[in-house]
Tab-separated table of C-alpha atoms in Angstrom:
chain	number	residue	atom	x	y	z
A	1	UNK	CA	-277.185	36.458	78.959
A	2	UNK	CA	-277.590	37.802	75.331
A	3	UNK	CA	-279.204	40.974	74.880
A	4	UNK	CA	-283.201	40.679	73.033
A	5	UNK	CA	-284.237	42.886	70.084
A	6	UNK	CA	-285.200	46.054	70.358
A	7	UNK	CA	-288.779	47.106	68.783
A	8	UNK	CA	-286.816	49.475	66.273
A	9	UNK	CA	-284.509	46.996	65.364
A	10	UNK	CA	-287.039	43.636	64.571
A	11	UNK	CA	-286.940	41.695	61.586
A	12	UNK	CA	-289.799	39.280	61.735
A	13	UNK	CA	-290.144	35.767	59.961
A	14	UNK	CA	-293.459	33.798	60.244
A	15	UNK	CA	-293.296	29.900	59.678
A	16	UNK	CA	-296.600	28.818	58.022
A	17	UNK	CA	-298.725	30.877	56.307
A	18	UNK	CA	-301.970	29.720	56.455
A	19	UNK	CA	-305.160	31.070	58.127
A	20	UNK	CA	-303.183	32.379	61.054
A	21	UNK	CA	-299.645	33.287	59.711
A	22	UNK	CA	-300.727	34.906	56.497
A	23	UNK	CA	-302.823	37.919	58.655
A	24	UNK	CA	-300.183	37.918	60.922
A	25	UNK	CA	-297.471	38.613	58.317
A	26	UNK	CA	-299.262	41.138	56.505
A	27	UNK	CA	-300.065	43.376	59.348
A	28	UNK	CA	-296.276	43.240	60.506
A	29	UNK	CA	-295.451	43.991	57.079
A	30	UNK	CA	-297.065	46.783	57.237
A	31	UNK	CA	-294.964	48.244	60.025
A	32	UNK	CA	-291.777	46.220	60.185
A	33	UNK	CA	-289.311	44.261	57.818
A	34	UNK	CA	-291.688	40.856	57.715
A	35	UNK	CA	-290.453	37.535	55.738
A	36	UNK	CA	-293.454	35.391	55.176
A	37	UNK	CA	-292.157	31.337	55.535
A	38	UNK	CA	-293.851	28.502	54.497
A	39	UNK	CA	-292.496	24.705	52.503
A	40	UNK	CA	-295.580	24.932	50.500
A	41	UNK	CA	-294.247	26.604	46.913
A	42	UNK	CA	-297.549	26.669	45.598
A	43	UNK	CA	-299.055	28.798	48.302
A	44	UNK	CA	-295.967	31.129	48.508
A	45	UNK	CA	-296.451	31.425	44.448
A	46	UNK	CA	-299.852	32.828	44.765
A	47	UNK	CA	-298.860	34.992	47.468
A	48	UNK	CA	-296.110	36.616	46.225
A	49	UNK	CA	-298.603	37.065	43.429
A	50	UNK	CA	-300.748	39.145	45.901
A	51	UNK	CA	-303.665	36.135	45.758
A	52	UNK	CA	-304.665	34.242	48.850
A	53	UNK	CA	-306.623	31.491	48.081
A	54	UNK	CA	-307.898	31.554	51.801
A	55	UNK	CA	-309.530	34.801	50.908
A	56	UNK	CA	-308.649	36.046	54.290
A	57	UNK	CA	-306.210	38.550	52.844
A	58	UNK	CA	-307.099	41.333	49.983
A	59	UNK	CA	-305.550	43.028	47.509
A	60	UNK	CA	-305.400	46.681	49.417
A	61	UNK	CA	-303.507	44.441	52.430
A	62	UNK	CA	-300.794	42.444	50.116
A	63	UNK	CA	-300.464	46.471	48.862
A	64	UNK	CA	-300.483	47.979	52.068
A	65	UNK	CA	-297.284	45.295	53.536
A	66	UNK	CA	-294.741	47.208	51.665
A	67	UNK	CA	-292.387	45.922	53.930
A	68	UNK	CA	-293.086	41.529	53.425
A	69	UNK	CA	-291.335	38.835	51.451
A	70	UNK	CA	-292.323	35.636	51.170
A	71	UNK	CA	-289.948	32.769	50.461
A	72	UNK	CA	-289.532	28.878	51.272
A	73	UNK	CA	-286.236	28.763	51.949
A	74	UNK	CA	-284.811	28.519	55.137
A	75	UNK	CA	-281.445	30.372	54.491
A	76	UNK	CA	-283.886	33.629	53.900
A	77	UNK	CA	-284.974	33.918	57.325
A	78	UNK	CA	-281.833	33.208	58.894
A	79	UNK	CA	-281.539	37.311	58.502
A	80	UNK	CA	-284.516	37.362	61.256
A	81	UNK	CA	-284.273	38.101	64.971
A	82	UNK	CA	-287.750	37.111	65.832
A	83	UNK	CA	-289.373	33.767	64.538
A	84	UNK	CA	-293.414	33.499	64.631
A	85	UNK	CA	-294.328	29.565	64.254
A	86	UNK	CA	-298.013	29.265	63.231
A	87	UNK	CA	-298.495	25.767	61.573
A	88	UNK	CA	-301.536	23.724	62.342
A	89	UNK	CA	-301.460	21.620	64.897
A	90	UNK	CA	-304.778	19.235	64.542
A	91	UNK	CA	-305.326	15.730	66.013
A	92	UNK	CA	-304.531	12.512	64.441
A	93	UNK	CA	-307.076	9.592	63.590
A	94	UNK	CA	-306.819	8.654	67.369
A	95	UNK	CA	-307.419	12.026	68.177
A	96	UNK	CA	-304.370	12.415	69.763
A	97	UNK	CA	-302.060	16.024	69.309
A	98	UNK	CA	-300.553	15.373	65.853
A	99	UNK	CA	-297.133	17.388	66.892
A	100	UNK	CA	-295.257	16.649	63.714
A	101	UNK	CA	-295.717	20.333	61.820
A	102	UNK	CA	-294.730	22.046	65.314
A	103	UNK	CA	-291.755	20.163	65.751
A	104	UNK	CA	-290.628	20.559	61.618
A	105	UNK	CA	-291.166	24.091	62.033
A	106	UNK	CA	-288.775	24.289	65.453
A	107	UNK	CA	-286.094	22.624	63.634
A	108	UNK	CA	-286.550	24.930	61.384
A	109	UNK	CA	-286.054	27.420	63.597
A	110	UNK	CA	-283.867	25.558	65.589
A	111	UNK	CA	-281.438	25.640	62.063
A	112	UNK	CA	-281.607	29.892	62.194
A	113	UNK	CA	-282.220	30.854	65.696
A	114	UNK	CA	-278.583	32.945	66.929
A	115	UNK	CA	-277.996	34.173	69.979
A	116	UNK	CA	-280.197	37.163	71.113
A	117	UNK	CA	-283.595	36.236	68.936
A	118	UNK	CA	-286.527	35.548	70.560
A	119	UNK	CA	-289.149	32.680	69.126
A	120	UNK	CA	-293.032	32.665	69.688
A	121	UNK	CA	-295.316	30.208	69.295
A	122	UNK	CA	-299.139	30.611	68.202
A	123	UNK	CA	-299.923	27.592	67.345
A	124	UNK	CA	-302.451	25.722	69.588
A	125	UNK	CA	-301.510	23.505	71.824
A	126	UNK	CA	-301.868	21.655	75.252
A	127	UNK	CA	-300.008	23.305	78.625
A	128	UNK	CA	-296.389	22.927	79.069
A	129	UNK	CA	-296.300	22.235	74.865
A	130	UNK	CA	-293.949	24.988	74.296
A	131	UNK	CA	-291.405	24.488	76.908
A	132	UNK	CA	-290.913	20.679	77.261
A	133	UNK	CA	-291.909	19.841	73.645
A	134	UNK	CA	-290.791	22.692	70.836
A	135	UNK	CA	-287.710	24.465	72.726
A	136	UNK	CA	-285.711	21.340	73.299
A	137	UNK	CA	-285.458	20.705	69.407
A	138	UNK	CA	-284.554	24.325	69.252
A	139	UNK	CA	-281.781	24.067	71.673
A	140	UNK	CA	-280.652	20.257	70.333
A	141	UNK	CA	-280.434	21.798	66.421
A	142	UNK	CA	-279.103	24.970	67.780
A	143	UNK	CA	-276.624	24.276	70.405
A	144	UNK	CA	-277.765	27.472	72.376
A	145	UNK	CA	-279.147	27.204	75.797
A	146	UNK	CA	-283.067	28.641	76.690
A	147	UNK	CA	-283.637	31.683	78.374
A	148	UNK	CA	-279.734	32.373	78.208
A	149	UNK	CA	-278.855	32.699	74.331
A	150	UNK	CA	-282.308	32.981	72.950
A	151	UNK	CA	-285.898	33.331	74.523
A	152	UNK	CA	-288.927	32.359	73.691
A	153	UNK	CA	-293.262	33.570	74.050
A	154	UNK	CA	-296.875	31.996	73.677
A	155	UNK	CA	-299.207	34.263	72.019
A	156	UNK	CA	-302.537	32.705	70.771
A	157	UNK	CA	-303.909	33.360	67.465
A	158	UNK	CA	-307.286	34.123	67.611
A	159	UNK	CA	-308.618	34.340	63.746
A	160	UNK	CA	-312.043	33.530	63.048
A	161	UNK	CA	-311.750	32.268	59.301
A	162	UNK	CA	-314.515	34.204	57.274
A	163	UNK	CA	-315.034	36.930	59.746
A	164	UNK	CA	-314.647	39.965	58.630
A	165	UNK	CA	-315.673	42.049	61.623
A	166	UNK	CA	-313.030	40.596	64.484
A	167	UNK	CA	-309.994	40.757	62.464
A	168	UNK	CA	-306.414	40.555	64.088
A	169	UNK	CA	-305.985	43.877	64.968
A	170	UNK	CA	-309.422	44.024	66.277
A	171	UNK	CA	-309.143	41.207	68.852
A	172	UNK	CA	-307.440	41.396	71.982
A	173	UNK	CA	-303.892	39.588	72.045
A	174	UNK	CA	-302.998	37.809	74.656
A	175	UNK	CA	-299.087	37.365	75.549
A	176	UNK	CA	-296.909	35.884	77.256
A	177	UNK	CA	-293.110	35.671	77.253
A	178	UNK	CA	-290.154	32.982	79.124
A	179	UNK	CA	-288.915	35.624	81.275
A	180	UNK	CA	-289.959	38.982	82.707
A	181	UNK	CA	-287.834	40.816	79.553
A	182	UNK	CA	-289.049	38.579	76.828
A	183	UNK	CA	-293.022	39.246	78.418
A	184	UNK	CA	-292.228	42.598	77.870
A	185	UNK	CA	-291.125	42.781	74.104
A	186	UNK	CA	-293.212	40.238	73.457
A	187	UNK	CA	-296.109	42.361	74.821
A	188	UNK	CA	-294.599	45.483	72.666
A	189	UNK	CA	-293.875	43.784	69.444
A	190	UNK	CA	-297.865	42.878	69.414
A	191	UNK	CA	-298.679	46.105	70.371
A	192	UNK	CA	-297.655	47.562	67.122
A	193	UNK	CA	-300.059	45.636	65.369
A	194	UNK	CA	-302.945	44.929	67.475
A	195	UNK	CA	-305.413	48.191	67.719
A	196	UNK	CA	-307.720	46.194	71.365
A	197	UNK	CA	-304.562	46.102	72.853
A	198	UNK	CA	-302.640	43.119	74.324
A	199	UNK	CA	-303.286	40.789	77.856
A	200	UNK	CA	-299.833	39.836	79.182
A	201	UNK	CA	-300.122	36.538	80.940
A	202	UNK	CA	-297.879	35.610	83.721
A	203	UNK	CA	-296.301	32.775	82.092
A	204	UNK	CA	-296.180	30.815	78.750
A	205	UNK	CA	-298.502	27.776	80.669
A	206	UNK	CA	-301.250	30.161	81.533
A	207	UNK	CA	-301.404	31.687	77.934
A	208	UNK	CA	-301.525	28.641	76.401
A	209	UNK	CA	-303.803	27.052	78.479
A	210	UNK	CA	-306.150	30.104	77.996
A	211	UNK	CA	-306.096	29.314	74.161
A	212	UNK	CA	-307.212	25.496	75.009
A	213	UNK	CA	-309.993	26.523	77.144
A	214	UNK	CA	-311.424	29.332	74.528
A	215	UNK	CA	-313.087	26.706	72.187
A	216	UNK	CA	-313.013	23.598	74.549
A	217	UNK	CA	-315.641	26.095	76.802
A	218	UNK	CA	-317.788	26.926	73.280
A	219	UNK	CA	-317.538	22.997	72.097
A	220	UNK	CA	-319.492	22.409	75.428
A	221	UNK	CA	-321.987	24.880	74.907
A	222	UNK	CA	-322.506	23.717	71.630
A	223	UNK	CA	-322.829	20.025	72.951
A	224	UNK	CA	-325.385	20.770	75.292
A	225	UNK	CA	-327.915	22.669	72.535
A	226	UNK	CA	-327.230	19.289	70.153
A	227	UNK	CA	-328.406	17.398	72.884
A	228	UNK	CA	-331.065	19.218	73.408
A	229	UNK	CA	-332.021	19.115	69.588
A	230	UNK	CA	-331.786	15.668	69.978
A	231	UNK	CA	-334.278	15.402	73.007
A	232	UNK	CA	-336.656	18.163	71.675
A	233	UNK	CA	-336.650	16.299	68.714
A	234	UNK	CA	-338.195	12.981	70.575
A	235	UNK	CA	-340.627	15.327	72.052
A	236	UNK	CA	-341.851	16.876	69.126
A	237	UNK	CA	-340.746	20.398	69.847
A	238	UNK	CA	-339.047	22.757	67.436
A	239	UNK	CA	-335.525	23.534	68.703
A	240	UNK	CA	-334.988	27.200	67.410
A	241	UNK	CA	-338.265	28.429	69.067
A	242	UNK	CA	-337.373	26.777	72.579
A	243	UNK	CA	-333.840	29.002	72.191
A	244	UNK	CA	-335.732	31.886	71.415
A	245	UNK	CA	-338.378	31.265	74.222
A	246	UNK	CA	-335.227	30.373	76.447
A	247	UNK	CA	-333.211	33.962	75.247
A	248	UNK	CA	-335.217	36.339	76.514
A	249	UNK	CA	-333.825	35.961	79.930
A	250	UNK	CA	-330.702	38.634	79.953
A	251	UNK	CA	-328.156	36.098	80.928
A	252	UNK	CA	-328.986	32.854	78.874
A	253	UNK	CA	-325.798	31.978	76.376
A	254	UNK	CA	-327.205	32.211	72.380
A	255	UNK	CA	-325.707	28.836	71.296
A	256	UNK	CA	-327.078	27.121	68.152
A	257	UNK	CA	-327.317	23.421	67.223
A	258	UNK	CA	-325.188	22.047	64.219
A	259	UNK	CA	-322.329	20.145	63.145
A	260	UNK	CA	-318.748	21.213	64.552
A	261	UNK	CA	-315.709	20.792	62.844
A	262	UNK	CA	-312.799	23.207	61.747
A	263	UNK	CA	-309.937	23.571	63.247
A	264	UNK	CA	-310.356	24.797	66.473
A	265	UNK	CA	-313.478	23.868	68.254
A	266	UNK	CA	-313.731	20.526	66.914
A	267	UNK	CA	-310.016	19.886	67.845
A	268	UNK	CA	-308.590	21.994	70.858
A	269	UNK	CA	-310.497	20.040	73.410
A	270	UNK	CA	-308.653	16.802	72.687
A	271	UNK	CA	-305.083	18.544	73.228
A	272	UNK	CA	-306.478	19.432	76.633
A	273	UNK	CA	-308.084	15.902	77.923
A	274	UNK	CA	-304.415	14.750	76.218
A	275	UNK	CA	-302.432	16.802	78.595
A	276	UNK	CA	-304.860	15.932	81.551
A	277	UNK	CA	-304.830	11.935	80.923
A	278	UNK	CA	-300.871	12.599	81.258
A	279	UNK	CA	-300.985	13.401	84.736
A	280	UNK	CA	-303.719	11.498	85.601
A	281	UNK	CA	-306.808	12.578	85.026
A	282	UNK	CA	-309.938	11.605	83.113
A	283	UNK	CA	-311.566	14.288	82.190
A	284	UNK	CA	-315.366	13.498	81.594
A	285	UNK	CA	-317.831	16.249	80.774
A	286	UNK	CA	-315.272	17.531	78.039
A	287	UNK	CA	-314.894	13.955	76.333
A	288	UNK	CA	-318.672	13.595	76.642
A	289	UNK	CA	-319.471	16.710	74.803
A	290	UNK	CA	-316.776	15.670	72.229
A	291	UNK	CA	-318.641	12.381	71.831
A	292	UNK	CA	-321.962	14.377	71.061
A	293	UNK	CA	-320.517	16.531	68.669
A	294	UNK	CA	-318.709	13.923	67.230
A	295	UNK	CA	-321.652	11.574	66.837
A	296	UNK	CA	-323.899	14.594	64.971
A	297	UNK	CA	-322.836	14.184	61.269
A	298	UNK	CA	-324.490	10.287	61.643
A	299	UNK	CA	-327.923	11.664	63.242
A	300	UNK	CA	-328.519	13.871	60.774
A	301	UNK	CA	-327.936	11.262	58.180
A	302	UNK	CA	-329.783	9.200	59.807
A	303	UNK	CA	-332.500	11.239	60.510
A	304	UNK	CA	-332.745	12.375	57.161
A	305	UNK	CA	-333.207	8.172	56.009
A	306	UNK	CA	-335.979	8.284	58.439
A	307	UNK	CA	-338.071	11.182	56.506
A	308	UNK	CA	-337.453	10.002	53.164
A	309	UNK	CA	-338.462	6.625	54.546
A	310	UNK	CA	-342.104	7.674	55.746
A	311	UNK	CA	-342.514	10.535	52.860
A	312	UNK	CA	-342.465	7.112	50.469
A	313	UNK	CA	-338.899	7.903	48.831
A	314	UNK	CA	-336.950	4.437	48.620
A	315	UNK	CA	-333.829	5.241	50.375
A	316	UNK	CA	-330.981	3.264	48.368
A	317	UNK	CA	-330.556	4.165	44.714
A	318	UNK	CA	-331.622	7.681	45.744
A	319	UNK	CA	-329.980	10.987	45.015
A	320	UNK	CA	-329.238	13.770	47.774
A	321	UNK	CA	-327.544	17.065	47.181
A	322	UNK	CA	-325.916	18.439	50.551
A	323	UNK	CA	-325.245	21.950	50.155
A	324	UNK	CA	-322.053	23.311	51.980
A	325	UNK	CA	-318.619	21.331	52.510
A	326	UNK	CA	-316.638	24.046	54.275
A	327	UNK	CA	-316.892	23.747	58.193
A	328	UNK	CA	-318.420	27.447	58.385
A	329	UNK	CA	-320.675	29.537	56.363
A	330	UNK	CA	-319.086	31.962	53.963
A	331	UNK	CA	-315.353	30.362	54.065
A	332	UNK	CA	-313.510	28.055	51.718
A	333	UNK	CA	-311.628	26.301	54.754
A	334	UNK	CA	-312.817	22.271	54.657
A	335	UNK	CA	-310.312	21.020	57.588
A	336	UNK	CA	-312.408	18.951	59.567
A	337	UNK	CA	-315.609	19.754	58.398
A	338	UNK	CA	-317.856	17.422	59.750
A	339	UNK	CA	-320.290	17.741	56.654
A	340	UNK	CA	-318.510	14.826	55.357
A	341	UNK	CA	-320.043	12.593	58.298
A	342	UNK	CA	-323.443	12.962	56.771
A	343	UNK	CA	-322.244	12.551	53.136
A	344	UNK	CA	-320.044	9.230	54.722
A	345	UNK	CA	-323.502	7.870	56.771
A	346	UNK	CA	-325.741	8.874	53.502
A	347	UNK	CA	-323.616	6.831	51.017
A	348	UNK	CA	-323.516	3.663	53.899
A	349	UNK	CA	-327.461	3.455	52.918
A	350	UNK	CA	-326.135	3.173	48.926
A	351	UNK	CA	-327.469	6.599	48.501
A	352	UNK	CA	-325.430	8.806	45.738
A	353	UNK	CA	-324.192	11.740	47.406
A	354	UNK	CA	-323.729	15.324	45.128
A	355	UNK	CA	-322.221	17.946	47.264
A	356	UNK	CA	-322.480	21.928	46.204
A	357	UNK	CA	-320.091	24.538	47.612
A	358	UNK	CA	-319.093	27.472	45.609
A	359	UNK	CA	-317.194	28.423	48.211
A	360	UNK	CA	-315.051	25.250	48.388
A	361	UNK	CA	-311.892	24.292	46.035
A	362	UNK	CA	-313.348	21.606	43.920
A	363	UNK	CA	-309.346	19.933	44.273
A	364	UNK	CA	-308.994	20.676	47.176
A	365	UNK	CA	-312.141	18.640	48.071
A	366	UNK	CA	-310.878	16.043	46.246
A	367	UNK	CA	-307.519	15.115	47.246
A	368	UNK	CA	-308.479	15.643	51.285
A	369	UNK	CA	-312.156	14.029	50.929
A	370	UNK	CA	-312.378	11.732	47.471
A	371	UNK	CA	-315.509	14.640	47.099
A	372	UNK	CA	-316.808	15.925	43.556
A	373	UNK	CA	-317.861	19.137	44.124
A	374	UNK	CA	-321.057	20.142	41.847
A	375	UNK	CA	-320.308	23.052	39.710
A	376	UNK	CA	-323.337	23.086	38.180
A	377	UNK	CA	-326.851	21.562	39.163
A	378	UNK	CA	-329.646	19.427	37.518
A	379	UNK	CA	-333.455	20.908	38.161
A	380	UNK	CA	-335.556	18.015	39.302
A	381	UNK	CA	-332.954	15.379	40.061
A	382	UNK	CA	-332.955	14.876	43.763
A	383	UNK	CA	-334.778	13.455	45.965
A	384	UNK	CA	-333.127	15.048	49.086
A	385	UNK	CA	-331.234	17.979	50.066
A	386	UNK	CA	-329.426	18.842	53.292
A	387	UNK	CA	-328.820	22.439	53.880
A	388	UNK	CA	-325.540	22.074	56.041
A	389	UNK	CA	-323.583	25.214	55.501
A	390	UNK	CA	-325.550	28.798	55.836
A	391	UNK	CA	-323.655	30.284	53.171
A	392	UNK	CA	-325.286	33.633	51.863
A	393	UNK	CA	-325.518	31.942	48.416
A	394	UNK	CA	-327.707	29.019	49.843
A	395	UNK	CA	-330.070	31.720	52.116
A	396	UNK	CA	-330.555	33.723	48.617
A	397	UNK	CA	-331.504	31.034	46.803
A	398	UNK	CA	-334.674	30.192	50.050
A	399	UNK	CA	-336.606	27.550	49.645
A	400	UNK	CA	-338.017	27.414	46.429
A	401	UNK	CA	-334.791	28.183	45.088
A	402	UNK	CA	-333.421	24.954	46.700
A	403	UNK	CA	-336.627	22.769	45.326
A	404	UNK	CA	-335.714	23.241	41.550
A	405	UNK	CA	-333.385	20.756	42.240
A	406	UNK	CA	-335.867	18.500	43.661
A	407	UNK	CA	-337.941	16.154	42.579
A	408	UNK	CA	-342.172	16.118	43.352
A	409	UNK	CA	-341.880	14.457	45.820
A	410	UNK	CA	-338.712	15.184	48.029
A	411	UNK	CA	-337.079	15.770	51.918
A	412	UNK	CA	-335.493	19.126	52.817
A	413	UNK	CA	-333.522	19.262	55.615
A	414	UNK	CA	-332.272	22.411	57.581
A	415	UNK	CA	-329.169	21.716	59.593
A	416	UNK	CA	-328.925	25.507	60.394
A	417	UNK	CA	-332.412	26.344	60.508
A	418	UNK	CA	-332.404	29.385	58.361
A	419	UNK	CA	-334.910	28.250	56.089
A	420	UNK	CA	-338.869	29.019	57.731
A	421	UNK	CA	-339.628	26.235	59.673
A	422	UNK	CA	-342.968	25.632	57.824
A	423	UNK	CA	-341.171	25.238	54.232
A	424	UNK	CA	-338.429	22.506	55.582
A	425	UNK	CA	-339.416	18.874	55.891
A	426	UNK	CA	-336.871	19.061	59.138
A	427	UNK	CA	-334.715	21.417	61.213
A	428	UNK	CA	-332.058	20.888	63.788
């Protein structure tokens, strides 16, 4: 059996550095010889230029990882002994696993890997992914055997994009590693980076199963408070102030109504009914909240038709400004975001859709949504707005802030009721 890395003698590559690999590699570079992978040269450009257009990395960071190099070619990281794979892994327009990154990235690997290094996967995925999906490529490309001439982990990545309190070393790691030795340096090698300490799981399956469960457990949550929106709203009742009537008993969960997308919460659940459906089981109350959080970009939409309708505002020809693209408040990150359900439903009722995010990369929203950001807004020309992302700069602006931009006689709509209920025309 060939002999695993020591701690002092690690040479790290990550493959993908996006919201979860960029972090990663910085904190290991801060500590250990760290090369920094990724095909796309325009993102390893900015980054070797200390930028990250993710804005989850600063300057003091990229200054502080004396010990990182970024590259895109392959032949760079052959020089590793430990390979960290954290490309996306989101769902495909069946909303079945899309695979295809995970499986570019173990060839990759696969191309590299010598006898001795270990490989760990962060990615999320459904049970059993790692060991029946990503490790055969490795061995096929490779020609060396698992668990004999190279070994292999499951370690979750848990980064909340535009949180700046529960960064990676702040959040408890979870590892996991293909036999008892691998668990073990796995375990270490995280240590060295991670300040709440590390959970070693008793196998690969359980750890990433763990990671599935995480958001599949908070897309429920969030399910059952957009139903109830939806019912409260029949029954004339103003959602926020049953949840605050409903949170002053100590153990009720503080979940909020709104649209979920991203690329976690709105995704992980389907790689877990996937993997169940495979051996024979249909899950139910998971799909079913999927289908309600799914379905919540349309009600809104059409829920906002139905106000403008009976305020006197004739619907098609109009002009609405939805404010927010990114999936979460104070981020630039669009994957997923279901604010492009509304703008889709909005412009099915021949309404002209302006969307404002100075968050958001005006081409980046174009070439993944056909969307024309607003960079600058017209006082008095709408007769709508949606406030569908709580960032800061939409919360400053309160609102009569928001109502320069309308016309007289307008709707405004509070998708994450931040605005006081007695200024909006409609909350969530």
């Amino acid at each position: 059996m060939a002999q695993l890395p020591t701690i002092g003698n690690v040479n790290i590559a990550v493959i993908g550095l996006g919201y979860v690999g960029l972090p990663l590699a910085i904190e290991f570079g801060k500590r250990v010889p760290t090369l920094g992978f990724d095909v796309n040269e325009a993102r390893i450009a900015e980054l070797q230029r200390g930028q990250d257009s993710t804005l989850e990395v600063g300057a003091e960071d990229f200054a502080a990882a004396e010990q990182i190099t970024f590259t895109t070619s392959p032949a760079d990281i052959a020089r590793a002994n430990v390979y960290i794979v954290t490309v996306p892994t989101p769902i495909d327009e069946h909303k079945r696993p899309d695979l295809s990154a995970l499986c570019a990235a173990s060839r990759t690997v696969g191309s590299v890997i010598a006898a001795g290094d270990v490989v760990i996967y962060e990615s999320t995925v459904f049970p059993g992914a790692t060991e029946e999906v990503c490790i055969p490529v490795i061995e096929e490309i490779s020609g060396l055997k698992y668990n004999q001439d190279f070994f292999a982990g499951y370690s979750p990545e848990r980064i909340n994009p535009g949180d700046k309190v529960h960064r990676l070393p702040d959040i408890v790691k979870v590892t996991s590693g293909s036999t008892p030795e691998a668990a073990a340096f796995i375990d270490d090698l995280y240590g060295l980076i991670v300040t709440a300490g590390t959970y070693p799981a008793s196998s690969i399956r359980v750890a990433e199963a763990a990671k599935v469960i995480e958001n599949t457990q908070r897309d429920l949550n969030i399910a059952l408070v957009n139903e109830l929106a939806l019912i409260f709203e029949k029954l004339n009742l103003d959602t926020s102030e049953v949840l605050a009537a409903a949170g002053t008993k100590w153990n009720f969960l503080n979940f909020r109504p709104g649209l979920v997308g991203g690329h976690c919460i709105g995704v992980d659940p389907y790689y877990l009914t996937f993997k169940a459906q495979s051996v024979d089981y249909h899950p139910e109350v998971i799909l079913a909240g999927r289908r309600i959080n799914d379905s919540m970009g349309g009600r809104i939409a059409d829920r906002l038709i139905r106000m403008m309708t009976k305020a006197g505002i004739h619907v098609v020809g109009s002009r609405v400004l939805v404010l927010g693209l990114a999936f979460k408040e104070n981020c630039p990150d669009i994957r997923n975001t279901k604010v492009i359900d509304v703008c889709r439903e909005l412009e099915d009722f021949n309404v002209t859709v302006d969307v404002y995010d100075p968050w958001v990369s005006a081409e980046e929203a174009c070439r993944e949504y056909r969307i024309n950001i607003q960079r600058e807004l017209q006082a008095g020309r709408y007769d709508a707005a949606v406030l569908a992302v709580a960032h800061d700069e939409f919360i400053s602006m309160g609102v009569e802030g928001i109502r320069e931009y309308l016309k007289p006689e307008h709707v405004l709509f509070d998708v994450k009721s931040v605005l006081p209920a007695d200024q909006v025309s409609g909350r969530l």
